[in-house]
Short mmCIF file of N, CA and C in Angstrom, two decimals:
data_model
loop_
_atom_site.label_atom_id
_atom_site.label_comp_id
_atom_site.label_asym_id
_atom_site.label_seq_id
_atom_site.Cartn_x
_atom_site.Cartn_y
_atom_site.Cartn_z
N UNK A 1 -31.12 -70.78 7.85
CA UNK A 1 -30.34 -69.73 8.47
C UNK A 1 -31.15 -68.44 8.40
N UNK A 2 -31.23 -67.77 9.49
CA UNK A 2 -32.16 -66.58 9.45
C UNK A 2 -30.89 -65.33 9.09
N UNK A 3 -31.57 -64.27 9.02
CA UNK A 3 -31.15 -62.81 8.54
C UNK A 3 -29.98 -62.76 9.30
N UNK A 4 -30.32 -62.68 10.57
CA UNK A 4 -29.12 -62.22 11.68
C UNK A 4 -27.71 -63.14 11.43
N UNK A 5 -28.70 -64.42 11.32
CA UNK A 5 -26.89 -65.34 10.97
C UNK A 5 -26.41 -65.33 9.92
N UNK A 6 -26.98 -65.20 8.25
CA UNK A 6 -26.11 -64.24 7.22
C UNK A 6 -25.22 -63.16 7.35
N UNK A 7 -25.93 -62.19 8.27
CA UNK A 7 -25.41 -61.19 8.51
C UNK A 7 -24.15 -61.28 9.11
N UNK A 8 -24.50 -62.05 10.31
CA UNK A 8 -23.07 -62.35 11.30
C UNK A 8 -22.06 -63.39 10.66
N UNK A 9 -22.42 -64.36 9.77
CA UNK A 9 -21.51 -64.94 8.84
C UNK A 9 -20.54 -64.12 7.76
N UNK A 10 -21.53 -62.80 6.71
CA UNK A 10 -20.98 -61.84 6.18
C UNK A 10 -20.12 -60.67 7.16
N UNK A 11 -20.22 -60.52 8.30
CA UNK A 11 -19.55 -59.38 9.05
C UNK A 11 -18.04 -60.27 9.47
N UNK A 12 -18.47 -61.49 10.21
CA UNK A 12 -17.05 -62.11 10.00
C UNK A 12 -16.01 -62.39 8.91
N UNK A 13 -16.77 -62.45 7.77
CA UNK A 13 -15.96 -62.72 6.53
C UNK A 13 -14.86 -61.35 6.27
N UNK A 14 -15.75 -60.48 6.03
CA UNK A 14 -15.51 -58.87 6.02
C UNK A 14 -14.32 -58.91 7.37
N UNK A 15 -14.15 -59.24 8.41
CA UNK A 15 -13.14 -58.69 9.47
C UNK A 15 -11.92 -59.58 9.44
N UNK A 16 -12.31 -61.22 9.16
CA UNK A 16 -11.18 -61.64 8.73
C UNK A 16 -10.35 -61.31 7.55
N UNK A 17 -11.15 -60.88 6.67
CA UNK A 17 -10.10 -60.30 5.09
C UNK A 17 -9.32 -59.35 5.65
N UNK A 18 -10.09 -58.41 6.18
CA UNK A 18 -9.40 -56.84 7.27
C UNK A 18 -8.23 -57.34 7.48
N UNK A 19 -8.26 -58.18 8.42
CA UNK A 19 -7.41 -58.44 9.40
C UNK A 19 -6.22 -59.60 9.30
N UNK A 20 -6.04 -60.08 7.75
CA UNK A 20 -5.34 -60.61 7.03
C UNK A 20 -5.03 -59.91 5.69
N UNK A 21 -4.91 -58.50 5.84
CA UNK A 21 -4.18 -57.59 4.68
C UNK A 21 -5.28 -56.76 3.76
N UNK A 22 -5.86 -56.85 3.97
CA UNK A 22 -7.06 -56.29 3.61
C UNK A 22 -7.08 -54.44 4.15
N UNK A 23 -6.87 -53.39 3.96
CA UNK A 23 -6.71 -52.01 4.37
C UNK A 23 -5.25 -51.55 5.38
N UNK A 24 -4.22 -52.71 5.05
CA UNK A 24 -3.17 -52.56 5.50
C UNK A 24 -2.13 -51.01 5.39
N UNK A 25 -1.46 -50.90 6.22
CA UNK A 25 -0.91 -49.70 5.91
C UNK A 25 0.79 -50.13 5.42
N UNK A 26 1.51 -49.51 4.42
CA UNK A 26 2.53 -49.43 4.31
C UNK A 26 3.73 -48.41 4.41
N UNK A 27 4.70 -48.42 4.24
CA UNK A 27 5.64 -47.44 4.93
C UNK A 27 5.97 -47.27 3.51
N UNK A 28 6.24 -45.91 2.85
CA UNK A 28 6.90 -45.68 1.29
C UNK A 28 8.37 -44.49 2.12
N UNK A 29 8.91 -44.64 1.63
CA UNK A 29 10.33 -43.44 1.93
C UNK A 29 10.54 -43.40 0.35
N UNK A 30 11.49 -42.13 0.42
CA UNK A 30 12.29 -41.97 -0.85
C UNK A 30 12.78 -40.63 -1.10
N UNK A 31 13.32 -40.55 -2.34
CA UNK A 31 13.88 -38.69 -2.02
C UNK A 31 13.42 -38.25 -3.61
N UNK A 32 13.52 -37.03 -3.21
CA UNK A 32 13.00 -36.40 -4.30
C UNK A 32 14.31 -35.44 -4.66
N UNK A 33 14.91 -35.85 -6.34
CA UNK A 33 16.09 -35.16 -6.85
C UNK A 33 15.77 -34.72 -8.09
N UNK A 34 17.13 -33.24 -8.84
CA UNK A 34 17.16 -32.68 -9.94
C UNK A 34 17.83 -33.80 -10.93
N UNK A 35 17.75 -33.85 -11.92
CA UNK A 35 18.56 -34.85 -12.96
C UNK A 35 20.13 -34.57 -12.60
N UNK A 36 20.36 -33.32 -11.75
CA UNK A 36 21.48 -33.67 -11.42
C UNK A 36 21.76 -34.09 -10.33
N UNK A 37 20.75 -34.56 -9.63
CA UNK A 37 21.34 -34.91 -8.09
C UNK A 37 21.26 -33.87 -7.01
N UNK A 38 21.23 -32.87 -7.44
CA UNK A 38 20.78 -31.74 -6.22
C UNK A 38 19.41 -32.15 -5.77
N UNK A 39 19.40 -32.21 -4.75
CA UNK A 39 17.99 -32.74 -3.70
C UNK A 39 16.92 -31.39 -3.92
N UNK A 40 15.94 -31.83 -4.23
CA UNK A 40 14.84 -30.93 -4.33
C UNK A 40 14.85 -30.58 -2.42
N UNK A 41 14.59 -29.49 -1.75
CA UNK A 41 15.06 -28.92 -0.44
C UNK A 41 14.11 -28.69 0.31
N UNK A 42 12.64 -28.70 0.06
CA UNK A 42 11.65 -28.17 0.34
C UNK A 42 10.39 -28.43 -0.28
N UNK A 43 9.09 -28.56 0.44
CA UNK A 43 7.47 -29.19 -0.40
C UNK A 43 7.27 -30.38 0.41
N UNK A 44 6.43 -30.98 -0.17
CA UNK A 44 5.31 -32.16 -0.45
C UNK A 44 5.31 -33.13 -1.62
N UNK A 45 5.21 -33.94 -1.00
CA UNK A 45 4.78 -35.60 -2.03
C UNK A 45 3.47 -35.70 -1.55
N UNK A 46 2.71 -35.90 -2.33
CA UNK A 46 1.38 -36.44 -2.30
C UNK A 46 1.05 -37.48 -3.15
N UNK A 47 0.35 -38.25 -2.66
CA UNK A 47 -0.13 -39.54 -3.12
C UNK A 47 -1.79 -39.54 -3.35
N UNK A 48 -2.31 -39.67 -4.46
CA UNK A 48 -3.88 -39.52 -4.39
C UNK A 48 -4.29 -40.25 -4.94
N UNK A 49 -5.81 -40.98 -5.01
CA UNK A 49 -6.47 -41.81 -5.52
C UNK A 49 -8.13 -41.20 -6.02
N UNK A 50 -7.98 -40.03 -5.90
CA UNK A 50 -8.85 -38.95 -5.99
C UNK A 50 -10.32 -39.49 -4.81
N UNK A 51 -10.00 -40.13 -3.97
CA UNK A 51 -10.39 -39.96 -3.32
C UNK A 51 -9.84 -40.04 -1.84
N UNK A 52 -8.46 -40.74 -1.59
CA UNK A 52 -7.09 -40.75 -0.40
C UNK A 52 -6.11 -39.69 -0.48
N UNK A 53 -5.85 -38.84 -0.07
CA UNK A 53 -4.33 -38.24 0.12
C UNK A 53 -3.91 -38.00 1.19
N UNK A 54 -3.05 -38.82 0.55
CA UNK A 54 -1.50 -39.16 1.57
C UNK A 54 -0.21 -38.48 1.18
N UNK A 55 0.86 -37.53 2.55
CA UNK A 55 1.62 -36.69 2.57
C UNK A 55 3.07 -37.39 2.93
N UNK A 56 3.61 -36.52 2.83
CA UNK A 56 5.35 -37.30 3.02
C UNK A 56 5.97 -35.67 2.84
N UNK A 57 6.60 -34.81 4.01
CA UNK A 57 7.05 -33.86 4.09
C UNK A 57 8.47 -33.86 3.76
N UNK A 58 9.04 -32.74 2.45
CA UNK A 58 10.41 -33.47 1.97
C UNK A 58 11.52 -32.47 2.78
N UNK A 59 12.37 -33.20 2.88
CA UNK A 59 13.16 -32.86 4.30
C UNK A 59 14.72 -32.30 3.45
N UNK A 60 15.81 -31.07 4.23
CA UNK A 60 16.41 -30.34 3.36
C UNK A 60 17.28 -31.58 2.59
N UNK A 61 17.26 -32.92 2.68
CA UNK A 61 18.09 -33.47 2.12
C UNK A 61 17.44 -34.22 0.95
N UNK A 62 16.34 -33.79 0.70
CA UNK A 62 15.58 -34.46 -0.44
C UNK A 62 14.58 -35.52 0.08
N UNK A 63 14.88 -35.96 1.33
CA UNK A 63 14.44 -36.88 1.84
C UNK A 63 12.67 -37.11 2.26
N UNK A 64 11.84 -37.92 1.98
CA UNK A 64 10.52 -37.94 3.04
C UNK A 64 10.21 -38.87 3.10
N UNK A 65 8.81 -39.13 3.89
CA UNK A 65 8.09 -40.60 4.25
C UNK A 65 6.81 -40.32 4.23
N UNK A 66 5.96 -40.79 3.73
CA UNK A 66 4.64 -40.43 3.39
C UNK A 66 3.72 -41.02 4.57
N UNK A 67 2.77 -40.22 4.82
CA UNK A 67 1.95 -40.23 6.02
C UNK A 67 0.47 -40.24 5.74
N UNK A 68 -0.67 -40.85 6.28
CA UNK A 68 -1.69 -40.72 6.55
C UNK A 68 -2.42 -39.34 7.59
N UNK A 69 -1.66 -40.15 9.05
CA UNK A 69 -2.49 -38.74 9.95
C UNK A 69 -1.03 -38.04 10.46
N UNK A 70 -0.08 -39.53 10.77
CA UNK A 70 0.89 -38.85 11.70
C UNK A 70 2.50 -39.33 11.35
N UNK A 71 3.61 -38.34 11.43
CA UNK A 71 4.53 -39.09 11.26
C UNK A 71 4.62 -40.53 11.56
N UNK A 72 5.51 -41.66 10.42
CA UNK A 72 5.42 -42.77 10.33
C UNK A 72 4.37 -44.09 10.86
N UNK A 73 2.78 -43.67 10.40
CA UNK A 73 2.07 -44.44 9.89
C UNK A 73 1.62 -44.93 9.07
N UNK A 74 2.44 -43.91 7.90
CA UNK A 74 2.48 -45.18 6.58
C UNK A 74 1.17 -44.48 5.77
N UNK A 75 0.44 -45.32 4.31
CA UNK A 75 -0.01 -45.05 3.42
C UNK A 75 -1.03 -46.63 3.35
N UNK A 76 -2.46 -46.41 2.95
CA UNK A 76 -3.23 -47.75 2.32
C UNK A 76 -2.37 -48.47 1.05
N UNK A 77 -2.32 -49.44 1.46
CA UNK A 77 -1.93 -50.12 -0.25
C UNK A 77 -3.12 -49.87 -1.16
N UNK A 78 -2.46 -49.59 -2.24
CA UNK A 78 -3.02 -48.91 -3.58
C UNK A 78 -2.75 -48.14 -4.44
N UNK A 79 -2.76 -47.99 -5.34
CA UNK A 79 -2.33 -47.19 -6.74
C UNK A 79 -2.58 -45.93 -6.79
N UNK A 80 -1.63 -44.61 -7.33
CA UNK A 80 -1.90 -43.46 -6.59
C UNK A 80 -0.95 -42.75 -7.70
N UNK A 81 -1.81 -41.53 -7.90
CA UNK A 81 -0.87 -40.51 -9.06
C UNK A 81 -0.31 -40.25 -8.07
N UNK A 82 1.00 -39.14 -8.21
CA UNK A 82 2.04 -38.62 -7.44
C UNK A 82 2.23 -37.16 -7.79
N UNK A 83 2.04 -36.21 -7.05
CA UNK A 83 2.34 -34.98 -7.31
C UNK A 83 2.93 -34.17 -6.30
N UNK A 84 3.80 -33.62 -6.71
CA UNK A 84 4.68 -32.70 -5.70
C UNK A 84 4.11 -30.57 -5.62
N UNK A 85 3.83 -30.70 -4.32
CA UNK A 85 3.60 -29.17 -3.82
C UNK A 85 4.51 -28.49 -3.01
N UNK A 86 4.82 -27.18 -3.66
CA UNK A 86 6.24 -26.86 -3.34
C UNK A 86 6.28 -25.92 -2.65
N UNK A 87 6.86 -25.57 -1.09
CA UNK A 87 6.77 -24.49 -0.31
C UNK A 87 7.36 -23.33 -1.13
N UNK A 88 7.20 -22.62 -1.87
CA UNK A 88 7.22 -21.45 -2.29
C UNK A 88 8.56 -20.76 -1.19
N UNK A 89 9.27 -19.84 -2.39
CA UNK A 89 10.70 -19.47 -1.54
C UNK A 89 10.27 -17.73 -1.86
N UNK A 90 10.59 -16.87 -1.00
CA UNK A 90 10.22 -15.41 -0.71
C UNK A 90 11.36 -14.84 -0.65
N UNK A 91 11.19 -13.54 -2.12
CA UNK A 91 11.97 -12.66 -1.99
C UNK A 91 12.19 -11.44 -1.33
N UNK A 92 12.22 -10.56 -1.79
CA UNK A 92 12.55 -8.84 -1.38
C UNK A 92 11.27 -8.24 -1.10
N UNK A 93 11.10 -7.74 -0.02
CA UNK A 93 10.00 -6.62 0.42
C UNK A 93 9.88 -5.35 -0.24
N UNK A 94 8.74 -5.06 -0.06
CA UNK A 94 8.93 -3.65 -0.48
C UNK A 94 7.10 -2.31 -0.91
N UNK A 95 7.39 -1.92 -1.67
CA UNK A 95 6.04 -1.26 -1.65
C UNK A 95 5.91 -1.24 -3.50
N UNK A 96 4.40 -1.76 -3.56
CA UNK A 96 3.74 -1.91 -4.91
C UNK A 96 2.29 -0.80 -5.17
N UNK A 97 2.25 -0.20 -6.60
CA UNK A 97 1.25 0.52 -6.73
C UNK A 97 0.74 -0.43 -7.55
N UNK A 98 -0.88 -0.56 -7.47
CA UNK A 98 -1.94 -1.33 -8.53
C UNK A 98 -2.56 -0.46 -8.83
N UNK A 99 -3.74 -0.54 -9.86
CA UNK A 99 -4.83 0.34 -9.88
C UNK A 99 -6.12 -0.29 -9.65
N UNK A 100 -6.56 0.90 -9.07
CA UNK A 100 -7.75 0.11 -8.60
C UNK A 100 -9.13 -0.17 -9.41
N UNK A 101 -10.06 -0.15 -8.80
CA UNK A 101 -11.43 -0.37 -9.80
C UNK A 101 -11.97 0.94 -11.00
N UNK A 102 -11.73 2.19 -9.85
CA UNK A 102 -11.73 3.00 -10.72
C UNK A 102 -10.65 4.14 -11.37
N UNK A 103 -9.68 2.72 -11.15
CA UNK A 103 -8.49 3.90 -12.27
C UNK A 103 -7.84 4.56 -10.89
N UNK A 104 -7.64 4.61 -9.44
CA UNK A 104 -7.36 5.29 -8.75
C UNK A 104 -5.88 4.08 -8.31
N UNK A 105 -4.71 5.01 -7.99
CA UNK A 105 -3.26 4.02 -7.64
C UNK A 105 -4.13 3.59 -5.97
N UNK A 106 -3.14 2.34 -6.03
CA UNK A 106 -3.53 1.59 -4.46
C UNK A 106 -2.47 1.05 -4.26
N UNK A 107 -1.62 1.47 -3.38
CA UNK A 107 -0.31 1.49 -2.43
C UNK A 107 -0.07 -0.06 -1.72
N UNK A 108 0.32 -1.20 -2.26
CA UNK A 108 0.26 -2.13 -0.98
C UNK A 108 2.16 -2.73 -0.73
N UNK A 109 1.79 -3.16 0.41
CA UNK A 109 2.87 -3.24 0.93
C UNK A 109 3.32 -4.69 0.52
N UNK A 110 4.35 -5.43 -0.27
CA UNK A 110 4.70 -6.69 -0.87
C UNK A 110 5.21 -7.26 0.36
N UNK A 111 5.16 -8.22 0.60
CA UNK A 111 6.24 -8.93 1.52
C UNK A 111 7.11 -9.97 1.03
N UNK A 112 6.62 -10.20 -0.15
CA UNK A 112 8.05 -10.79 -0.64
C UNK A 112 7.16 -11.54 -2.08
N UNK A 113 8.28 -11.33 -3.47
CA UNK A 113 7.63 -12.41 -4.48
C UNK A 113 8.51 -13.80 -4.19
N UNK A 114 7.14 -14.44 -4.69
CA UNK A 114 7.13 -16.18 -4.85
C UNK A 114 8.34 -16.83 -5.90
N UNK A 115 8.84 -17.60 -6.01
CA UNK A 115 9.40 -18.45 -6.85
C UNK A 115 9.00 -20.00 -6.64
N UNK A 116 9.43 -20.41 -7.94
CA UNK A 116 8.92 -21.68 -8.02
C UNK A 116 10.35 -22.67 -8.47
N UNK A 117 10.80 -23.63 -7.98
CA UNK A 117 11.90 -24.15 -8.69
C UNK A 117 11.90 -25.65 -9.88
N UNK A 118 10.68 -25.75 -9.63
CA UNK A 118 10.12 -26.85 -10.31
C UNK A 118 8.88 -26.77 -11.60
N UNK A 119 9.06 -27.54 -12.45
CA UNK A 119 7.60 -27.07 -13.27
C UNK A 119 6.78 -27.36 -12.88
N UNK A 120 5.80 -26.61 -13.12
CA UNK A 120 4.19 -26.56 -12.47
C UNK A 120 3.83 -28.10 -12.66
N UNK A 121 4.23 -28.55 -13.86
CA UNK A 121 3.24 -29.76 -14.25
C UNK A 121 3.33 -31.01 -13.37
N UNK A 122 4.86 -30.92 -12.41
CA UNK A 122 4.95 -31.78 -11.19
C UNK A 122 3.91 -31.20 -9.57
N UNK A 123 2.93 -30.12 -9.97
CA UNK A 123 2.18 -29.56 -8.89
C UNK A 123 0.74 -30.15 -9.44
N UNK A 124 0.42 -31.68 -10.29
CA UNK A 124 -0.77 -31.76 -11.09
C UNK A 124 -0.84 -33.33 -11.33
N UNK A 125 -1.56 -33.51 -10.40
CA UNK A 125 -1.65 -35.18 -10.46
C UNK A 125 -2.07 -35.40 -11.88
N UNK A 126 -2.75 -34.85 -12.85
CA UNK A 126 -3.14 -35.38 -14.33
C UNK A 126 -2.08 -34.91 -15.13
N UNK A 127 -1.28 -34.19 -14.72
CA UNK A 127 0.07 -33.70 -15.66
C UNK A 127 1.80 -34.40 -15.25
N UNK A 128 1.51 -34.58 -13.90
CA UNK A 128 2.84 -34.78 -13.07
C UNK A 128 3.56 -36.35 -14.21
N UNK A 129 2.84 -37.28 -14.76
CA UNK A 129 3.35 -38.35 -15.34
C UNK A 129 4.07 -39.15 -14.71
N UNK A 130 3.80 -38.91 -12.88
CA UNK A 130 4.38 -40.09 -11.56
C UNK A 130 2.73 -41.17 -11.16
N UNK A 131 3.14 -41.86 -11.30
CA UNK A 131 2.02 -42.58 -10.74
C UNK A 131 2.84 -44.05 -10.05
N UNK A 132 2.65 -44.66 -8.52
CA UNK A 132 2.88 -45.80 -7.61
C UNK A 132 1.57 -46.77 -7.49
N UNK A 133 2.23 -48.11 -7.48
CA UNK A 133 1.36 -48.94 -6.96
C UNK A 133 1.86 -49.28 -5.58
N UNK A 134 1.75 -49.24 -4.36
CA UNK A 134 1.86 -49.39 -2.75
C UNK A 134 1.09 -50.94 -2.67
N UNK A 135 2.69 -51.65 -2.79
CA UNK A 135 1.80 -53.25 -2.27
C UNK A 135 2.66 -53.60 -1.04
N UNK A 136 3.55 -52.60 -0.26
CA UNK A 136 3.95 -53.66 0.62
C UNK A 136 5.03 -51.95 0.85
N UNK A 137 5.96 -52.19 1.67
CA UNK A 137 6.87 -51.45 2.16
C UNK A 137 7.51 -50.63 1.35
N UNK A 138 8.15 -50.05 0.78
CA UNK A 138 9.01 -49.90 -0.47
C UNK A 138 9.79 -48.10 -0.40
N UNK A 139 10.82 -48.25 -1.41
CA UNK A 139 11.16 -47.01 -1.72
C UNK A 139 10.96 -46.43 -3.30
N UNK A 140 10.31 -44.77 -2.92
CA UNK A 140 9.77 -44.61 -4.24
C UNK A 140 10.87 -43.38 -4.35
N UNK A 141 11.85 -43.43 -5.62
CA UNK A 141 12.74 -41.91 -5.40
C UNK A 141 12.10 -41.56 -6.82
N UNK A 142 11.60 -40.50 -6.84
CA UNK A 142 11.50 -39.18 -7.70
C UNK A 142 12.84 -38.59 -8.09
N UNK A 143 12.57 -38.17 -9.54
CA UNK A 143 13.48 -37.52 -10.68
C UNK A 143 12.82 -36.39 -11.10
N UNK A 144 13.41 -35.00 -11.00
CA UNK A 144 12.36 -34.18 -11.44
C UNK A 144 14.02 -33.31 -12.44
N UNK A 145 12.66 -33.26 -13.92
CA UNK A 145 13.64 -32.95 -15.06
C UNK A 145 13.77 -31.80 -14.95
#
């Protein structure tokens, strides 16, 4: 057997695995809630493998579905920390003095402070303590303490 027909023996091998589950995509849903049941309202689920991330936009009812490029195409099967990023909620406007480099006030205009409703450590795939294995379709619901 020469080079070319190894080759073309190994490239078929490689497309049939493909193409019998091999880089399959799966569909994950689920919701993201407080220990009491109030639906987290707003953010991101992310799924990472530190080198894949995959999104799922959480919807006002707690609700999402995790995505690759586009709504409902789903996620690679595979094992994946879980960390949640949280659209930040904006308060009161207004006007702030800083000081500047040399001690001189600098006037800026606030447009609103940030809040956070969740602990940071769910914004930290090495802290968050969620981690999925994605072998097939499934629902993943999040508990955030």
């Amino acid at each position: 057997m020469n080079k070319f027909s190894k080759f073309a023996v190994l490239f078929l091998v490689a497309v049939v695995l493909c193409l019998t589950g091999c880089g399959k995509k799966a569909k994950v849903t689920g919701t993201v809630k407080f220990s009491d049941g109030t639906p987290l309202n707003v953010g991101t689920v992310n799924f990472t493998d530190g080198t894949n991330l995959f999104r799922g936009e959480i919807q006002p009812d707690g609700t999402f579905e995790m995505r690759t490029f586009k709504p409902g195409d789903g996620v690679l099967k595979g094992s994946y920390k879980v960390y949640l990023t949280e659209t930040l909620q904006f308060g009161a406007t207004g006007k702030r003095v800083l000081k500047g480099p040399n001690g001189e006030d600098i006037e800026m205009e606030v447009i609103g402070n940030t809040t956070s409703t969740i602990d940071p450590k769910y914004s930290d795939p090495e802290q968050s303590g969620m981690t999925i294995d994605v072998k097939g379709n499934m629902t993943y619901d999040i508990t955030i303490e």
